[in-house]
Every structure is written in C-alpha cells, then in structure tokens.
Amino acid sequence: MDIFKDILDLHLIDYVDVVLVALLLYYVYKLVKGTVAINIFIGIIIIYLVWKLTEFLDMQLLTGIFGGFMKVGIIALIVVFQPEIRKFLLMVGSTNFNRRRKFLKQLKFLKTETNDETDIDAIISACNKMAMSKTGALIVFERNNNLDFLSSSGDEMNIKVTQPIIESIFFKNSPLHDGAIIVNNNIVKATRVILPVNNEKNIPQRFGLRHRAAIGVTEKTDALSLVVSEETGHISYFKDGEFVVFEDTKQLKSIIKSDLS
C-alpha cells in the first residue's frame, strides 16, 4: 500500500505537467487554426516527434541534424509566428480582467456565466441601412485583447449600442463619422479611432482604407471588424486579417455571435 502511494506521489507532478502541456498545445492550435501558420505548426510537431524518435532509436546522425534544426529554428519561428505571438502576449498581458476570465474559460480552467451581450441584430440592421445609402462605416468588436491603446487615439465614449446610435455616429455630417468605433459588451467605448493600416496584403482595388484598417487591426489583435463600403455599399466582415465569406446577413449575424461567444 505504501509503495503504491509513493509511486502515485512520484508521478502526480508528471500528470500535471502533461495536462498543462496538452492545454498549451490546444490553445496554440486554436490561435493558429484557420491561418496559414497552422500548416507550419503541424510541420513543427511532426519534426519534433521524428527528432525524439531518432533520439530514442539512438540514430546519432539524424538526431544531430534534427536537434540542430530545432535549436536554430526557434529564431525563424519567432519571425514566422510574429502575429500569433503578438496576439498571445497581448492576451496574457491584458489589464482587462473581464477579458482574462474569457481567456481562462477558453482554456477550460474556469467556468463563467458571463457572455458578450452585444446587440448584433441592431448593428447589422444599422449596417444594412447604411449600405443602402452608401454610408461608410468601420466597427471593431473587442474580444480578449484590450483595445484601450487604440481607444485613446479617438474619443472615449460609454454609449449603449442601438441601431439609431450606430447610424447617427456614421452619418456623413456627423463629427464622429470619421474613423472606427470600438464596441465591447454592447457599449460603444470609443469613436473616431485610428487603426493600424495593412499595406502588405493584396486586396481588390475597389476596397479602400477602411478595409485595410479592418485587416490591420484583426491581424495585430484578436478583434473582429465589420466594414460598410462608402463606394459600393457592400458589407465585409474580417477575422484574423482575412475576409470571412457569408451568404446573407442572417448568416453574418450567426457568425459574429459565434465568434463573440
């Protein structure tokens, strides 16, 4: 009985170690899922497993080659995964404790009943109306990453989200229409926000600065962006620096609600 207890105590920390590593890998996978980086991530896992296999089989030449690649390759990984590393560090270092609870919820460490209650129906209805009149709009949804560093570039607000409020902000003669708005938990927390613009990604010429700003903010943070084109009236949705394809506004509502949950 004592021997069994000693063995159990000896391996308990190992069990914890394995669980934590599994959770870390799971979260990293979720971070890069749906991006080009997922293929690189899977490739790294395969190379690491092959390296350990050659080490176990005492294949010294291959072990040396793979070991050298893993040691030197860390520098290349920092460059390749720069956007994902930035998102991860922003999430971990966020001072917004409510967002931290959502982060912990994703890792299954903590159960919470709080959900993002943003009125997506009102926002989409406002976007549809603005699309009909070709009124340009850029709406950013804050998620895990705290966007206070962007809010400070505009006018800080504390306005409940409603369809008339969204329409009035982006009305062409409104002093607040220029720039983006940041929405969090059904509150417009800032207007006239200046966003980082992406100049590298090739996008169709019919898309302007609003779309490049939407790409830029969703690349550098985990935020979501909704754009109404002033030229065409077309509504675009962005996540992880990419266009999200949807068939109609009903499907768009469902996608946004799922992404914010």
Short mmCIF file of C-alpha atoms in Angstrom, two decimals:
data_model
loop_
_atom_site.label_atom_id
_atom_site.label_comp_id
_atom_site.label_asym_id
_atom_site.label_seq_id
_atom_site.Cartn_x
_atom_site.Cartn_y
_atom_site.Cartn_z
CA MET A 1 0.00 0.00 0.00
CA ASP A 2 2.83 2.41 0.90
CA ILE A 3 4.69 1.52 -2.26
CA PHE A 4 1.58 2.31 -4.37
CA LYS A 5 1.20 5.65 -2.58
CA ASP A 6 4.84 6.51 -3.18
CA ILE A 7 4.50 5.73 -6.88
CA LEU A 8 1.33 7.85 -7.10
CA ASP A 9 3.02 10.80 -5.37
CA LEU A 10 6.08 10.44 -7.56
CA HIS A 11 4.10 10.70 -10.78
CA LEU A 12 1.47 13.25 -9.75
CA ILE A 13 3.55 16.23 -10.89
CA ASP A 14 4.20 14.41 -14.17
CA TYR A 15 0.44 14.12 -14.76
CA VAL A 16 0.02 17.84 -14.10
CA ASP A 17 2.91 18.59 -16.45
CA VAL A 18 1.34 16.55 -19.28
CA VAL A 19 -2.08 18.16 -18.79
CA LEU A 20 -0.61 21.68 -18.85
CA VAL A 21 1.41 20.95 -22.00
CA ALA A 22 -1.71 19.49 -23.66
CA LEU A 23 -3.71 22.60 -22.77
CA LEU A 24 -0.94 24.86 -24.06
CA LEU A 25 -0.75 22.98 -27.37
CA TYR A 26 -4.53 23.06 -27.66
CA TYR A 27 -4.64 26.80 -27.19
CA VAL A 28 -1.77 27.40 -29.63
CA TYR A 29 -3.67 25.27 -32.15
CA LYS A 30 -6.80 27.38 -31.65
CA LEU A 31 -4.72 30.52 -32.10
CA VAL A 32 -3.34 29.46 -35.50
CA LYS A 33 -6.36 27.46 -36.67
CA GLY A 34 -7.72 28.78 -39.95
CA THR A 35 -4.47 30.59 -40.82
CA VAL A 36 -1.50 29.65 -42.99
CA ALA A 37 0.51 29.20 -39.80
CA ILE A 38 -1.44 26.03 -38.95
CA ASN A 39 0.49 24.07 -41.61
CA ILE A 40 3.80 25.31 -40.18
CA PHE A 41 2.64 24.42 -36.66
CA ILE A 42 1.75 20.86 -37.72
CA GLY A 43 5.08 20.56 -39.55
CA ILE A 44 6.97 21.57 -36.40
CA ILE A 45 5.11 18.94 -34.35
CA ILE A 46 5.98 16.25 -36.91
CA ILE A 47 9.67 17.25 -36.99
CA TYR A 48 9.81 17.28 -33.19
CA LEU A 49 8.27 13.78 -32.96
CA VAL A 50 10.68 12.44 -35.61
CA TRP A 51 13.58 14.03 -33.69
CA LYS A 52 12.51 12.29 -30.48
CA LEU A 53 12.05 9.00 -32.35
CA THR A 54 15.57 9.14 -33.81
CA GLU A 55 16.90 10.03 -30.36
CA PHE A 56 15.09 7.03 -28.85
CA LEU A 57 16.46 4.73 -31.58
CA ASP A 58 19.96 6.15 -30.95
CA MET A 59 20.33 7.31 -34.59
CA GLN A 60 23.09 9.79 -33.83
CA LEU A 61 23.46 11.43 -37.25
CA LEU A 62 19.75 12.13 -37.73
CA THR A 63 19.40 13.12 -34.09
CA GLY A 64 22.17 15.70 -34.56
CA ILE A 65 20.58 17.08 -37.74
CA PHE A 66 17.08 17.39 -36.27
CA GLY A 67 18.46 18.68 -32.96
CA GLY A 68 20.42 21.42 -34.73
CA PHE A 69 17.34 22.36 -36.75
CA MET A 70 15.19 22.63 -33.62
CA LYS A 71 17.75 24.81 -31.85
CA VAL A 72 18.42 27.21 -34.73
CA GLY A 73 14.82 27.10 -35.99
CA ILE A 74 13.48 28.94 -32.92
CA ILE A 75 14.70 32.24 -34.43
CA ALA A 76 12.85 31.54 -37.68
CA LEU A 77 9.73 30.58 -35.72
CA ILE A 78 9.66 33.94 -33.95
CA VAL A 79 9.65 35.65 -37.35
CA VAL A 80 7.07 33.33 -38.92
CA PHE A 81 4.70 33.36 -35.94
CA GLN A 82 5.13 37.05 -35.12
CA PRO A 83 1.41 37.93 -35.49
CA GLU A 84 0.32 34.90 -33.43
CA ILE A 85 2.95 35.57 -30.73
CA ARG A 86 1.82 39.19 -30.56
CA LYS A 87 -1.81 38.11 -30.10
CA PHE A 88 -0.83 35.63 -27.39
CA LEU A 89 1.25 38.17 -25.46
CA LEU A 90 -1.47 40.81 -25.79
CA MET A 91 -3.97 38.36 -24.38
CA VAL A 92 -1.76 37.27 -21.48
CA GLY A 93 -0.70 40.82 -20.65
CA SER A 94 -4.14 42.39 -20.94
CA THR A 95 -5.19 44.54 -17.97
CA ASN A 96 -8.84 43.92 -18.71
CA PHE A 97 -9.78 41.32 -16.09
CA ASN A 98 -13.14 40.56 -17.67
CA ARG A 99 -11.30 39.58 -20.86
CA ARG A 100 -8.94 37.43 -18.78
CA ARG A 101 -11.88 35.45 -17.47
CA LYS A 102 -12.89 34.74 -21.05
CA PHE A 103 -9.29 33.69 -21.80
CA LEU A 104 -9.35 31.29 -18.84
CA LYS A 105 -12.72 30.00 -19.94
CA GLN A 106 -11.22 29.08 -23.32
CA LEU A 107 -8.51 27.10 -21.54
CA LYS A 108 -11.21 25.29 -19.51
CA PHE A 109 -9.65 26.44 -16.25
CA LEU A 110 -12.67 28.45 -15.25
CA LYS A 111 -16.39 28.25 -15.86
CA THR A 112 -18.21 31.55 -16.16
CA GLU A 113 -21.73 32.57 -17.00
CA THR A 114 -20.82 35.97 -18.43
CA ASN A 115 -21.25 36.28 -22.19
CA ASP A 116 -20.76 39.08 -24.66
CA GLU A 117 -24.24 40.57 -24.90
CA THR A 118 -23.59 42.92 -27.80
CA ASP A 119 -26.76 43.57 -29.79
CA ILE A 120 -25.58 42.17 -33.10
CA ASP A 121 -29.08 42.39 -34.61
CA ALA A 122 -29.13 46.17 -34.08
CA ILE A 123 -25.63 46.58 -35.52
CA ILE A 124 -26.40 44.51 -38.64
CA SER A 125 -29.69 46.36 -39.15
CA ALA A 126 -27.78 49.65 -38.97
CA CYS A 127 -25.19 48.32 -41.44
CA ASN A 128 -27.92 47.28 -43.87
CA LYS A 129 -29.47 50.74 -43.73
CA MET A 130 -26.08 52.42 -44.17
CA ALA A 131 -25.30 50.07 -47.07
CA MET A 132 -28.46 51.25 -48.86
CA SER A 133 -27.35 54.89 -48.59
CA LYS A 134 -23.66 54.01 -49.19
CA THR A 135 -22.63 55.42 -45.83
CA GLY A 136 -19.14 54.23 -44.92
CA ALA A 137 -18.67 52.57 -41.53
CA LEU A 138 -16.00 50.66 -39.62
CA ILE A 139 -17.00 48.77 -36.47
CA VAL A 140 -14.47 46.89 -34.33
CA PHE A 141 -15.58 44.27 -31.79
CA GLU A 142 -13.23 43.89 -28.83
CA ARG A 143 -12.68 40.34 -27.61
CA ASN A 144 -9.83 39.02 -25.44
CA ASN A 145 -7.26 41.69 -26.29
CA ASN A 146 -7.77 45.01 -24.53
CA LEU A 147 -8.03 47.76 -27.16
CA ASP A 148 -7.58 50.73 -24.82
CA PHE A 149 -4.32 51.56 -26.61
CA LEU A 150 -6.42 52.15 -29.74
CA SER A 151 -9.35 53.83 -27.96
CA SER A 152 -7.01 56.56 -26.74
CA SER A 153 -6.44 57.63 -30.37
CA GLY A 154 -10.10 58.65 -30.67
CA ASP A 155 -12.88 59.94 -28.44
CA GLU A 156 -13.69 57.72 -25.47
CA MET A 157 -17.41 57.03 -25.09
CA ASN A 158 -19.78 55.00 -22.97
CA ILE A 159 -22.89 54.65 -25.15
CA LYS A 160 -25.24 51.69 -25.28
CA VAL A 161 -25.42 50.07 -28.72
CA THR A 162 -28.66 50.70 -30.59
CA GLN A 163 -29.45 50.92 -34.28
CA PRO A 164 -30.10 54.72 -34.23
CA ILE A 165 -26.86 55.32 -32.29
CA ILE A 166 -24.75 53.41 -34.84
CA GLU A 167 -26.43 55.19 -37.75
CA SER A 168 -26.04 58.63 -36.16
CA ILE A 169 -22.33 58.09 -35.45
CA PHE A 170 -21.57 57.25 -39.09
CA PHE A 171 -23.96 59.84 -40.58
CA LYS A 172 -21.92 61.73 -43.18
CA ASN A 173 -22.39 65.11 -41.49
CA SER A 174 -21.68 63.76 -38.00
CA PRO A 175 -18.42 64.96 -36.38
CA LEU A 176 -17.87 61.37 -35.18
CA HIS A 177 -18.20 59.53 -38.51
CA ASP A 178 -14.52 59.60 -39.47
CA GLY A 179 -12.52 56.61 -38.23
CA ALA A 180 -13.65 53.44 -36.45
CA ILE A 181 -15.77 52.73 -33.40
CA ILE A 182 -14.87 50.09 -30.81
CA VAL A 183 -17.71 48.03 -29.32
CA ASN A 184 -17.44 45.89 -26.20
CA ASN A 185 -20.29 44.22 -24.27
CA ASN A 186 -22.97 46.28 -26.05
CA ILE A 187 -21.16 49.55 -25.32
CA VAL A 188 -19.57 51.90 -27.84
CA LYS A 189 -16.39 52.60 -25.88
CA ALA A 190 -14.70 54.87 -28.44
CA THR A 191 -15.34 56.70 -31.72
CA ARG A 192 -13.07 58.30 -34.34
CA VAL A 193 -10.46 55.64 -33.54
CA ILE A 194 -7.36 55.49 -35.73
CA LEU A 195 -6.49 51.89 -36.62
CA PRO A 196 -3.23 50.38 -37.92
CA VAL A 197 -3.47 50.05 -41.71
CA ASN A 198 -2.24 46.95 -43.53
CA ASN A 199 -0.17 47.85 -46.60
CA GLU A 200 1.17 44.38 -47.39
CA LYS A 201 -1.88 42.23 -48.14
CA ASN A 202 -3.14 42.36 -51.73
CA ILE A 203 -6.83 43.21 -51.77
CA PRO A 204 -9.09 44.22 -54.68
CA GLN A 205 -8.73 47.86 -55.73
CA ARG A 206 -12.40 48.54 -55.01
CA PHE A 207 -11.60 48.27 -51.29
CA GLY A 208 -10.17 51.32 -49.58
CA LEU A 209 -8.55 52.40 -46.31
CA ARG A 210 -11.43 51.17 -44.15
CA HIS A 211 -10.86 47.63 -45.37
CA ARG A 212 -7.09 47.88 -44.92
CA ALA A 213 -7.63 49.20 -41.38
CA ALA A 214 -10.04 46.32 -40.68
CA ILE A 215 -7.41 43.85 -41.88
CA GLY A 216 -4.68 45.58 -39.86
CA VAL A 217 -6.49 45.56 -36.50
CA THR A 218 -7.65 41.94 -36.86
CA GLU A 219 -4.09 40.85 -37.76
CA LYS A 220 -2.48 42.57 -34.78
CA THR A 221 -5.19 41.69 -32.23
CA ASP A 222 -7.99 39.12 -31.91
CA ALA A 223 -10.63 41.78 -32.60
CA LEU A 224 -13.34 41.40 -35.24
CA SER A 225 -14.19 44.09 -37.81
CA LEU A 226 -17.27 44.99 -39.80
CA VAL A 227 -17.00 47.39 -42.76
CA VAL A 228 -19.63 49.13 -44.89
CA SER A 229 -18.11 50.36 -48.14
CA GLU A 230 -18.79 54.00 -48.99
CA GLU A 231 -18.20 53.27 -52.69
CA THR A 232 -20.28 50.11 -53.18
CA GLY A 233 -22.40 49.78 -50.02
CA HIS A 234 -21.05 46.23 -49.63
CA ILE A 235 -20.74 44.82 -46.09
CA SER A 236 -17.49 42.99 -45.28
CA TYR A 237 -16.50 41.01 -42.19
CA PHE A 238 -12.91 40.39 -41.06
CA LYS A 239 -11.30 37.95 -38.64
CA ASP A 240 -7.59 37.14 -38.20
CA GLY A 241 -6.72 39.55 -41.02
CA GLU A 242 -8.90 37.70 -43.54
CA PHE A 243 -12.23 38.25 -45.26
CA VAL A 244 -14.96 36.00 -43.84
CA VAL A 245 -17.34 34.79 -46.53
CA PHE A 246 -21.08 34.78 -45.76
CA GLU A 247 -24.16 34.28 -47.91
CA ASP A 248 -26.52 36.78 -46.31
CA THR A 249 -26.93 39.00 -43.24
CA LYS A 250 -28.69 36.19 -41.36
CA GLN A 251 -25.61 34.02 -41.67
CA LEU A 252 -23.38 37.01 -40.85
CA LYS A 253 -25.27 37.56 -37.57
CA SER A 254 -24.80 33.92 -36.67
CA ILE A 255 -21.06 34.02 -37.44
CA ILE A 256 -20.43 37.17 -35.38
CA LYS A 257 -22.46 35.88 -32.43
CA SER A 258 -20.50 32.64 -32.52
CA ASP A 259 -17.15 34.49 -32.70
CA LEU A 260 -18.08 36.69 -29.73
CA SER A 261 -19.34 33.85 -27.56
#
